[in-house]
């Protein structure tokens, strides 16, 4: 152990190796898919899979932030769903109302996230309980206010601008992927190069020590949870752009997938270690895995089992705790 | 056998027995108070809307509806005490419920044998979780999230459509619609918990939840204790699956899904600490009753069912905040 700490860190340290593995897993799965069904890994096939992966990846950005400080956001499903419904009901499908609707929706996500953060940081509620309760609160509010999706404006379509942002291409790539690339750059820069990023890792490693070192721990926590809510709402907007309309339950798959993507990408679930690029790799690998299983014509239950087994296998490969005592 | 709790050493000699017991069991005292408040509110609303007191039918159906959640909360508590969390509770309930629907159809002998076998399946599920956590050194939340997916998949594989019919004897014993038999099971669980708490395993579970390193240096096998706690949790989840099947008189491979979250809610209301080492099975039991009573109250208060989860979420937060505040006040008064 002491030998390892004194040795100079190799370029491919443990974290970077994990990101590399996650990307390699994605590439291998693409090859398997191509073997099973020729055309799977064609440029258009890859593009389609990456678009689906971007939704998971955007949610995973927020999940990465909170997991980096040892938290977790279980309120993803209904913050996302509320965002999607708020987007269509406030814009009513008009481009002219798209910008206020976007601001309203993203603001709602950030505000709900900030409430999560305040509950965790100021009231000392465990993150699991706080975000679980918030998920219920958002579910009840969404269902109740929309009358179970029976309201007249609930059937509205997303503004054409938002739909275009998902479906149209720019320089050969769908615009949603450009948005994702921008998010990857901004989030990675934020975490690696800024004071805020360093504070995030410090709080994740030891909140008490960070507090003693003069870091405003509760402030950082609230901002990180607010970012998670923001990204959930953004994913909701992207999903209504993708599908055109909002639906109940559309956020449900994203809880499991966002956590799985973060973990596959080597972010340590108890906080303090990991990169968003890992979560990106995780999101892509997971989405390719699902597509490959679909290509095998695997029924739902089989996918569910393989999903669990693959994540366990990856965890056993590189998610193990150090032995102590 | 002495209970390794730091509070014991810190408590001064001036305090009376009663106040000591109250400080030790503040979580339990709170959930009992909460349950009493819920029952009074429920009866008040019932009289206001139905113009009579709730009777035997209401008692029996509330008890029968609560038993699955009570066992699920017990399962969750056993694991949370070791500083873990079990998200696969819902999956184990799905799986055992599905197996029950396929196998429980013969006479009393075959039903008994299969019931024991189903409890064994629960234990196996727990064993898998426990081994992955303790020997595989993986985080409980990730292990149980993955096994949840696996158990759900297997359950749907073996019972694609809801169905099966429970033998009348089975339903009559576990969820009798006419006689509140659960009034026997609840004290029984309480007694079993009191015994468990005093066994070597029970003490070890609390010890590793408080401080695994210290427990290990006192000769407790952390791995063995963790695995056994997950196994017992699996058995309790299997009980939940069986009671659920008895109450619904049929099986459904997705009916357990909601129990993952509600078991956490009930366990937290019951005073278990998510940081491990604190909580009780009795508290989980009461927490389950509070959770069910809240739904009943919302129903009789004519709250739009669409808003149900909104009020449940608010209630959970309010209860946790109140428990924090009262806990702090009590500790400061010492």
XYZ file of C-alpha atoms in Angstrom:
659
model
C 0.000 0.000 0.000
C 2.748 2.432 0.990
C 4.714 1.426 -2.086
C 1.723 2.294 -4.237
C 1.293 5.733 -2.702
C 4.937 6.682 -3.052
C 5.122 5.496 -6.651
C 4.427 8.117 -9.272
C 0.817 7.914 -10.502
C 0.773 6.290 -13.932
C -1.204 8.083 -16.637
C -3.754 5.265 -16.632
C -4.632 5.331 -12.958
C -7.499 3.261 -11.595
C -10.216 5.797 -12.386
C -9.064 6.381 -15.953
C -8.776 2.629 -16.488
C -12.419 2.247 -15.443
C -13.570 4.878 -17.920
C -11.567 3.099 -20.602
C -13.146 -0.268 -19.671
C -16.622 1.253 -19.843
C -15.932 2.645 -23.326
C -14.355 -0.688 -24.403
C -17.459 -2.517 -23.164
C -19.570 -0.245 -25.358
C -17.393 -0.896 -28.410
C -17.395 -4.676 -27.854
C -21.188 -4.600 -27.518
C -21.425 -2.651 -30.786
C -19.319 -5.382 -32.468
C -21.514 -8.129 -31.009
C -24.595 -6.270 -32.234
C -23.100 -5.956 -35.717
C -22.401 -9.715 -35.767
C -25.954 -10.560 -34.671
C -27.658 -8.101 -36.935
C -25.597 -6.592 -39.772
C -26.204 -2.842 -39.949
C -26.378 -2.562 -36.159
C -23.144 -0.594 -36.033
C -23.730 1.353 -39.244
C -23.365 5.136 -38.904
C -27.127 5.598 -38.707
C -27.457 2.721 -36.224
C -24.752 4.187 -34.015
C -26.332 7.629 -34.260
C -29.735 6.308 -33.198
C -28.231 4.505 -30.191
C -26.237 7.569 -29.160
C -29.388 9.724 -29.241
C -31.109 7.319 -26.851
C -27.941 7.193 -24.730
C -27.883 10.992 -24.524
C -31.107 11.019 -22.481
C -29.585 8.631 -19.951
C -26.338 10.590 -20.109
C -28.015 13.912 -19.341
C -29.784 12.485 -16.281
C -26.524 10.788 -15.306
C -24.793 14.182 -15.270
C -26.965 15.241 -12.348
C -26.677 11.835 -10.715
C -22.858 12.069 -11.032
C -22.864 15.409 -9.212
C -24.806 14.135 -6.205
C -23.077 10.748 -6.056
C -19.717 12.564 -6.038
C -20.658 13.918 -2.593
C -21.930 10.531 -1.443
C -25.583 11.405 -2.052
C -28.130 9.927 -4.419
C -31.101 11.363 -6.293
C -34.113 9.055 -6.262
C -36.424 11.880 -7.346
C -35.253 11.624 -10.977
C -38.319 9.798 -12.382
C -40.963 12.329 -11.406
C -38.850 15.464 -11.703
C -38.188 14.340 -15.273
C -41.836 13.520 -15.852
C -43.011 16.790 -14.302
C -40.519 18.648 -16.506
C -41.811 16.934 -19.631
C -45.447 17.740 -18.810
C -44.680 21.306 -17.715
C -42.846 21.834 -21.014
C -45.812 20.868 -23.202
C -48.504 22.461 -21.032
C -46.697 25.783 -20.733
C -45.623 26.044 -24.372
C -48.774 24.510 -25.905
C -46.692 23.654 -28.913
C -45.953 27.261 -29.902
C -42.424 28.292 -30.812
C -43.097 31.780 -29.469
C -43.633 30.358 -26.008
C -40.733 27.930 -26.198
C -38.181 30.122 -24.406
C -40.324 31.063 -21.382
C -41.464 27.428 -21.184
C -37.856 26.227 -21.247
C -36.895 28.686 -18.509
C -39.904 27.712 -16.417
C -39.246 23.983 -16.770
C -35.512 24.151 -16.083
C -36.177 26.525 -13.185
C -38.705 24.087 -11.745
C -36.155 21.279 -11.946
C -33.445 23.343 -10.303
C -35.805 24.562 -7.566
C -36.979 21.038 -6.717
C -33.369 19.891 -6.693
C -32.419 22.770 -4.413
C -35.185 21.696 -2.021
C -33.673 18.204 -2.025
C -30.279 19.699 -1.260
C -31.687 21.891 1.500
C -33.374 18.896 3.133
C -30.127 16.927 3.022
C -27.745 19.724 3.979
C -29.759 21.897 6.368
C -32.240 19.481 7.932
C -29.902 16.489 8.023
C -32.371 14.145 6.306
C -30.632 11.145 4.687
C -30.463 11.633 0.901
C -32.311 8.368 0.257
C -35.281 9.483 2.376
C -35.297 13.093 1.172
C -35.234 12.332 -2.538
C -37.587 9.363 -2.135
C -40.136 11.624 -0.439
C -39.568 14.300 -3.086
C -40.236 11.731 -5.805
C -43.586 10.974 -4.159
C -44.367 14.666 -3.767
C -43.603 15.377 -7.431
C -45.572 12.314 -8.530
C -48.615 13.422 -6.529
C -48.362 17.001 -7.762
C -47.896 15.954 -11.385
C -50.781 13.496 -11.314
C -53.047 15.784 -9.324
C -52.429 19.018 -11.228
C -52.706 17.339 -14.623
C -55.778 15.410 -13.470
C -54.002 12.172 -14.335
C -53.032 13.582 -17.767
C -56.655 14.375 -18.605
C -56.164 18.169 -18.697
C -56.879 19.814 -22.044
C -53.342 21.153 -22.469
C -51.736 17.843 -21.449
C -52.047 16.477 -24.963
C -50.148 19.425 -26.455
C -47.083 18.764 -28.545
C -43.604 20.018 -27.804
C -42.767 23.239 -29.698
C -41.365 22.495 -33.173
C -38.061 24.120 -32.168
C -37.589 21.590 -29.389
C -38.574 18.700 -31.659
C -36.145 19.972 -34.273
C -33.389 20.150 -31.680
C -33.697 16.427 -31.170
C -34.397 15.249 -34.704
C -32.518 17.650 -36.983
C -28.866 17.291 -37.717
C -26.032 19.779 -37.769
C -22.702 18.834 -39.403
C -23.897 15.226 -39.650
C -24.813 14.857 -35.998
C -28.290 15.257 -34.443
C -28.426 18.535 -32.527
C -29.231 16.685 -29.298
C -25.813 15.045 -29.529
C -24.167 18.451 -29.918
C -26.026 19.531 -26.799
C -24.759 16.431 -25.019
C -21.191 17.112 -26.155
C -21.509 20.666 -24.846
C -22.769 19.310 -21.506
C -19.882 16.827 -21.363
C -17.362 19.628 -21.928
C -18.970 22.030 -19.451
C -19.493 19.426 -16.712
C -16.005 17.969 -17.106
C -14.486 21.465 -17.064
C -16.561 22.380 -14.026
C -15.426 19.305 -12.113
C -11.790 19.245 -13.160
C -10.735 22.846 -13.575
C -12.789 25.037 -11.276
C -12.843 25.854 -7.593
C -16.393 24.506 -7.456
C -15.258 21.155 -8.827
C -12.440 20.863 -6.310
C -14.895 21.693 -3.527
C -17.234 18.959 -4.775
C -14.521 16.294 -4.568
C -13.362 17.594 -1.194
C -16.861 17.461 0.290
C -17.295 13.982 -1.190
C -14.100 12.754 0.413
C -14.723 14.222 3.835
C -17.529 16.648 4.541
C -16.356 17.342 8.095
C -12.816 18.142 7.066
C -14.134 20.327 4.241
C -16.242 22.265 6.701
C -13.224 22.783 8.950
C -11.234 23.887 5.905
C -13.734 26.679 5.357
C -15.816 25.186 2.568
C -19.499 26.088 2.650
C -20.571 22.422 2.634
C -24.334 22.986 2.721
C -24.092 25.566 -0.082
C -22.156 23.152 -2.298
C -24.641 20.372 -1.490
C -27.658 22.503 -2.391
C -26.101 23.620 -5.691
C -25.244 20.018 -6.639
C -28.751 18.748 -5.947
C -30.171 21.732 -7.831
C -27.994 20.750 -10.809
C -29.347 17.209 -10.589
C -32.924 18.517 -10.694
C -31.960 20.806 -13.591
C -30.563 17.918 -15.648
C -33.591 15.721 -14.898
C -35.887 18.471 -16.170
C -33.636 18.964 -19.228
C -33.870 15.250 -20.007
C -37.662 15.569 -19.713
C -37.612 18.383 -22.283
C -35.393 16.358 -24.626
C -37.707 13.352 -24.292
C -40.828 15.311 -25.243
C -38.828 16.740 -28.145
C -37.967 13.173 -29.135
C -41.424 11.656 -28.736
C -43.498 14.778 -29.426
C -45.813 14.372 -26.451
C -45.539 13.785 -22.719
C -46.791 10.643 -20.993
C -47.139 9.400 -17.438
C -44.356 7.124 -16.264
C -41.886 8.267 -18.904
C -39.273 8.982 -16.230
C -39.405 5.585 -14.558
C -36.605 3.818 -16.472
C -34.164 6.664 -15.875
C -33.613 6.108 -12.162
C -32.070 2.663 -12.523
C -30.269 3.574 -15.748
C -28.745 6.803 -14.462
C -27.401 5.163 -11.313
C -26.141 2.178 -13.306
C -24.439 4.459 -15.855
C -22.680 6.407 -13.116
C -21.510 3.244 -11.385
C -20.393 1.462 -14.566
C -18.366 4.574 -15.349
C -16.392 4.071 -12.171
C -17.803 6.874 -10.022
C -17.483 5.721 -6.421
C -20.973 5.393 -4.915
C -19.830 6.758 -1.532
C -18.452 9.877 -3.147
C -15.183 11.653 -3.746
C -13.949 9.787 -6.815
C -15.000 9.645 -10.456
C -15.517 11.623 -13.641
C -18.522 12.518 -15.742
C -16.773 11.028 -18.777
C -17.112 7.670 -17.002
C -20.854 8.158 -16.618
C -21.025 9.041 -20.319
C -19.266 5.782 -21.158
C -21.622 3.986 -18.797
C -24.695 5.520 -20.429
C -23.492 4.502 -23.895
C -22.570 0.942 -22.842
C -25.907 0.434 -21.098
C -27.879 1.684 -24.093
C -25.889 -0.495 -26.497
C -26.443 -3.456 -24.170
C -30.201 -2.918 -24.268
C -30.122 -2.579 -28.056
C -28.077 -5.773 -28.427
C -30.522 -7.662 -26.214
C -33.337 -6.319 -28.376
C -31.440 -7.490 -31.452
C -31.330 -10.962 -29.893
C -35.141 -10.712 -29.628
C -34.791 -11.178 -25.918
C -38.098 -10.848 -24.055
C -38.550 -8.286 -21.263
C -37.844 -10.636 -18.402
C -34.639 -11.873 -20.026
C -33.441 -8.300 -20.509
C -34.171 -7.552 -16.881
C -32.128 -10.563 -15.745
C -29.198 -9.924 -18.120
C -29.187 -6.266 -17.094
C -28.782 -7.153 -13.429
C -26.181 -9.842 -14.116
C -24.086 -7.564 -16.352
C -24.042 -4.767 -13.784
C -23.096 -7.228 -11.034
C -20.342 -8.661 -13.233
C -18.955 -5.191 -13.971
C -19.107 -4.306 -10.278
C -17.250 -7.490 -9.360
C -14.644 -6.656 -11.994
C -13.878 -3.194 -10.717
C -16.369 -1.927 -8.151
C -15.032 -3.734 -5.096
C -14.175 -2.078 -1.821
C -10.682 -2.291 -0.391
C -10.225 -5.068 2.125
C -10.066 -3.702 5.658
C -9.540 -5.800 8.771
C -25.423 -10.128 27.245
C -24.424 -6.433 27.305
C -25.604 -4.321 24.429
C -22.729 -2.471 22.788
C -24.224 0.988 22.549
C -22.189 4.057 23.216
C -25.143 5.809 24.841
C -25.126 3.244 27.629
C -21.683 4.306 28.727
C -22.492 7.991 28.405
C -25.663 7.927 30.460
C -25.259 9.417 33.916
C -26.406 7.797 37.141
C -28.917 10.563 37.938
C -31.462 9.562 35.369
C -34.446 7.450 36.325
C -35.055 4.080 34.742
C -38.055 5.379 32.820
C -36.343 8.354 31.240
C -33.395 6.123 30.392
C -35.675 3.633 28.663
C -37.388 6.480 26.828
C -34.100 7.929 25.577
C -32.973 4.497 24.474
C -36.187 3.850 22.577
C -37.048 7.329 21.399
C -37.673 6.097 17.844
C -40.065 3.440 19.062
C -41.883 5.893 21.363
C -42.328 8.317 18.467
C -43.769 5.757 16.094
C -46.192 4.511 18.737
C -47.339 8.101 19.342
C -47.687 8.536 15.568
C -49.743 5.350 15.294
C -52.060 6.409 18.124
C -52.526 9.814 16.468
C -53.286 8.102 13.142
C -55.816 5.759 14.726
C -57.607 8.633 16.497
C -57.677 10.692 13.293
C -58.896 7.672 11.336
C -61.686 6.915 13.795
C -62.697 10.589 13.849
C -62.916 10.737 10.061
C -64.695 7.410 9.958
C -67.365 8.567 12.379
C -67.742 11.860 10.533
C -68.269 10.161 7.161
C -69.904 6.829 8.087
C -71.663 7.887 11.317
C -70.471 4.852 13.259
C -67.276 3.477 14.749
C -65.093 1.295 12.527
C -65.834 -2.314 13.410
C -64.396 -5.781 13.059
C -64.398 -5.724 9.261
C -62.274 -2.575 9.138
C -59.902 -4.008 11.743
C -59.479 -7.297 9.896
C -58.968 -5.756 6.478
C -56.498 -3.164 7.793
C -54.513 -5.882 9.536
C -54.544 -8.137 6.476
C -53.480 -5.266 4.240
C -50.654 -4.330 6.576
C -49.058 -7.738 7.176
C -47.109 -7.874 3.858
C -45.729 -4.388 4.449
C -44.932 -5.253 8.072
C -42.752 -8.153 6.925
C -41.187 -6.077 4.147
C -40.342 -3.352 6.669
C -38.894 -5.990 8.990
C -36.729 -7.253 6.113
C -35.577 -3.729 5.342
C -34.814 -3.027 9.012
C -32.659 -6.152 9.392
C -30.482 -5.034 6.484
C -30.439 -1.322 7.338
C -29.266 -2.200 10.869
C -26.042 -3.527 9.309
C -25.607 -0.155 7.613
C -26.900 -1.550 4.324
C -30.027 -1.051 2.290
C -32.099 -3.667 0.472
C -33.687 -2.450 -2.751
C -34.396 -6.060 -3.761
C -37.189 -6.462 -1.182
C -39.768 -5.863 -3.926
C -38.057 -8.371 -6.208
C -38.019 -11.103 -3.557
C -41.716 -10.463 -2.877
C -42.449 -10.690 -6.626
C -40.517 -13.940 -6.895
C -41.958 -15.662 -3.812
C -45.451 -14.454 -4.693
C -45.112 -15.925 -8.187
C -43.781 -19.241 -6.878
C -46.637 -19.359 -4.368
C -49.167 -18.902 -7.160
C -47.678 -21.834 -9.087
C -47.152 -24.304 -6.266
C -49.749 -23.745 -3.560
C -52.679 -25.718 -4.861
C -52.635 -29.132 -3.202
C -53.617 -30.350 0.234
C -52.352 -29.092 3.582
C -49.200 -31.243 3.505
C -47.993 -30.077 0.100
C -48.963 -26.498 0.946
C -46.897 -26.639 4.125
C -43.910 -28.129 2.329
C -44.073 -25.537 -0.430
C -44.487 -22.709 2.081
C -41.271 -23.789 3.746
C -39.615 -24.119 0.338
C -40.705 -20.564 -0.533
C -39.188 -19.276 2.694
C -36.047 -21.124 1.577
C -36.132 -19.258 -1.746
C -36.279 -16.005 0.195
C -33.293 -17.113 2.244
C -31.390 -17.969 -0.959
C -32.110 -14.515 -2.409
C -30.831 -12.993 0.813
C -27.805 -15.273 0.718
C -26.946 -13.999 -2.773
C -27.233 -10.380 -1.628
C -25.304 -11.018 1.555
C -22.457 -12.880 -0.142
C -22.098 -10.182 -2.802
C -22.019 -7.475 -0.119
C -19.850 -9.216 2.465
C -17.547 -11.421 0.389
C -17.789 -9.552 -2.921
C -17.191 -6.274 -1.035
C -19.758 -4.400 -3.140
C -21.964 -1.552 -2.002
C -25.364 -2.835 -0.747
C -27.358 -0.280 -2.754
C -25.736 -1.420 -6.028
C -25.932 -5.141 -5.266
C -29.611 -5.005 -4.369
C -30.450 -2.697 -7.277
C -28.981 -5.342 -9.617
C -30.547 -8.328 -7.876
C -33.898 -6.473 -7.852
C -33.731 -6.472 -11.651
C -32.750 -10.165 -11.682
C -35.467 -11.287 -9.239
C -38.122 -9.280 -11.081
C -37.068 -10.903 -14.352
C -37.218 -14.444 -12.927
C -40.616 -13.730 -11.351
C -42.105 -12.625 -14.679
C -40.488 -15.590 -16.412
C -42.186 -18.113 -14.115
C -45.532 -16.285 -13.859
C -46.065 -14.202 -17.014
C -49.717 -13.486 -16.190
C -51.260 -12.899 -12.779
C -53.064 -16.034 -11.713
C -53.115 -19.129 -9.570
C -55.543 -19.736 -6.776
C -54.569 -20.007 -3.140
C -56.001 -22.964 -1.222
C -58.740 -21.693 1.133
C -56.868 -23.137 4.103
C -53.779 -21.089 3.261
C -55.740 -17.855 3.025
C -57.689 -18.812 6.134
C -54.497 -19.123 8.163
C -52.502 -16.145 6.863
C -55.126 -13.591 5.854
C -58.467 -14.762 7.127
C -61.041 -12.262 5.857
C -63.392 -12.850 8.785
C -61.190 -13.241 11.850
C -58.356 -10.811 12.665
C -55.809 -13.617 13.004
C -53.020 -11.087 12.524
C -53.633 -10.085 16.123
C -51.736 -13.300 16.900
C -48.941 -12.724 14.384
C -48.060 -9.230 15.553
C -47.268 -10.149 19.179
C -45.524 -13.226 17.810
C -43.239 -11.065 15.679
C -42.644 -8.857 18.699
C -41.634 -11.836 20.837
C -39.439 -13.276 18.083
C -37.749 -9.897 17.700
C -37.140 -9.622 21.456
C -35.524 -13.072 21.362
C -33.495 -12.234 18.244
C -32.259 -9.033 19.865
C -30.783 -11.102 22.696
C -29.169 -13.805 20.591
C -25.528 -13.669 19.614
C -26.561 -12.884 16.039
C -28.875 -10.055 17.098
C -26.220 -8.391 19.207
C -23.699 -8.845 16.385
C -26.026 -7.202 13.840
C -26.347 -4.102 16.018
C -22.635 -4.138 16.750
C -21.479 -4.193 13.121
C -24.028 -1.511 12.293
C -22.574 0.758 14.936
C -18.922 0.132 14.164
C -17.843 -2.780 11.999
C -14.153 -2.369 12.868
C -14.782 -2.365 16.615
C -17.166 -5.300 16.299
C -14.609 -7.236 14.306
C -11.893 -6.591 16.877
C -14.259 -7.945 19.540
C -14.365 -11.240 17.708
C -17.565 -10.778 15.720
C -17.381 -12.105 12.184
C -18.599 -9.185 10.095
C -18.979 -11.326 6.971
C -20.976 -14.060 8.661
C -23.231 -11.578 10.466
C -23.882 -9.545 7.326
C -24.757 -12.629 5.286
C -27.100 -13.922 7.994
C -28.801 -10.537 8.312
C -29.483 -10.448 4.558
C -30.713 -14.058 4.700
C -33.117 -13.296 7.537
C -34.229 -10.258 5.547
C -34.855 -12.524 2.552
C -36.967 -14.849 4.698
C -38.980 -11.876 5.979
C -39.503 -10.687 2.373
C -40.660 -14.190 1.465
C -43.153 -14.000 4.353
C -44.377 -10.733 2.848
C -44.811 -12.475 -0.514
C -46.776 -15.318 1.113
C -49.043 -13.000 3.098
C -49.598 -10.910 -0.014
C -50.577 -14.017 -1.992
C -52.914 -15.114 0.798
C -54.556 -11.707 0.988
C -54.986 -11.394 -2.794
C -55.846 -15.134 -3.076
C -53.753 -15.146 -6.256
C -50.249 -14.435 -7.448
C -48.852 -11.545 -9.480
C -45.206 -11.200 -10.504
C -45.224 -7.402 -10.307
C -47.291 -6.847 -7.188
C -44.233 -6.620 -4.961
C -42.526 -3.794 -6.864
C -43.964 -0.998 -4.718
C -42.738 -2.665 -1.540
C -39.123 -1.687 -2.119
C -39.922 1.962 -1.496
C -42.728 1.534 1.030
C -40.565 -0.818 3.095
C -37.973 1.959 3.381
C -40.702 4.435 4.318
C -42.134 2.121 6.989
C -38.709 1.251 8.388
C -37.694 4.919 8.590
C -40.992 5.826 10.262
C -40.288 2.955 12.652
C -37.184 4.742 13.839
C -34.430 2.815 12.070
C -31.320 4.875 11.341
C -30.064 4.622 7.765
C -26.576 4.968 9.218
C -26.983 1.567 10.863
C -27.001 0.173 14.370
C -30.217 1.805 15.535
C -33.785 0.644 15.094
C -36.062 -2.231 15.957
C -38.293 -4.789 14.359
C -41.162 -3.662 16.534
C -40.690 -0.123 15.232
C -40.795 -1.431 11.661
C -44.066 -3.178 12.467
C -45.616 0.018 13.826
C -44.126 1.996 10.926
C -45.923 -0.330 8.511
C -49.216 0.273 10.313
C -48.698 4.035 10.238
C -48.004 3.877 6.481
C -51.217 1.951 5.839
C -53.249 4.132 8.219
C -52.111 7.268 6.389
C -53.532 5.857 3.163
C -56.792 5.010 4.960
C -56.990 8.510 6.420
C -56.433 10.104 3.007
C -59.226 7.927 1.664
C -61.732 8.948 4.318
C -60.640 12.590 4.135
C -61.801 12.475 0.494
C -58.385 13.441 -0.813
C -58.161 12.995 -4.577
C -56.283 9.672 -4.924
C -54.115 11.285 -7.602
C -52.553 13.406 -4.854
C -51.962 10.404 -2.598
C -48.188 10.144 -3.090
C -47.879 13.906 -2.577
C -49.304 13.653 0.926
C -47.376 10.481 1.671
C -44.133 12.200 0.710
C -44.927 15.255 2.821
C -45.893 13.012 5.715
C -42.636 11.043 5.496
C -40.589 14.253 5.511
C -42.577 15.723 8.394
C -42.173 12.531 10.433
C -38.416 12.356 9.814
C -37.911 16.039 10.640
C -40.044 15.722 13.796
C -38.066 12.654 14.876
C -34.796 14.564 14.343
C -35.959 17.574 16.331
C -37.442 15.583 19.217
C -34.391 13.338 19.301
C -32.147 16.373 19.625
C -34.263 17.909 22.381
C -34.276 14.675 24.359
C -30.542 14.253 23.982
C -29.886 17.850 25.059
C -32.017 17.482 28.185
C -29.801 14.713 29.494
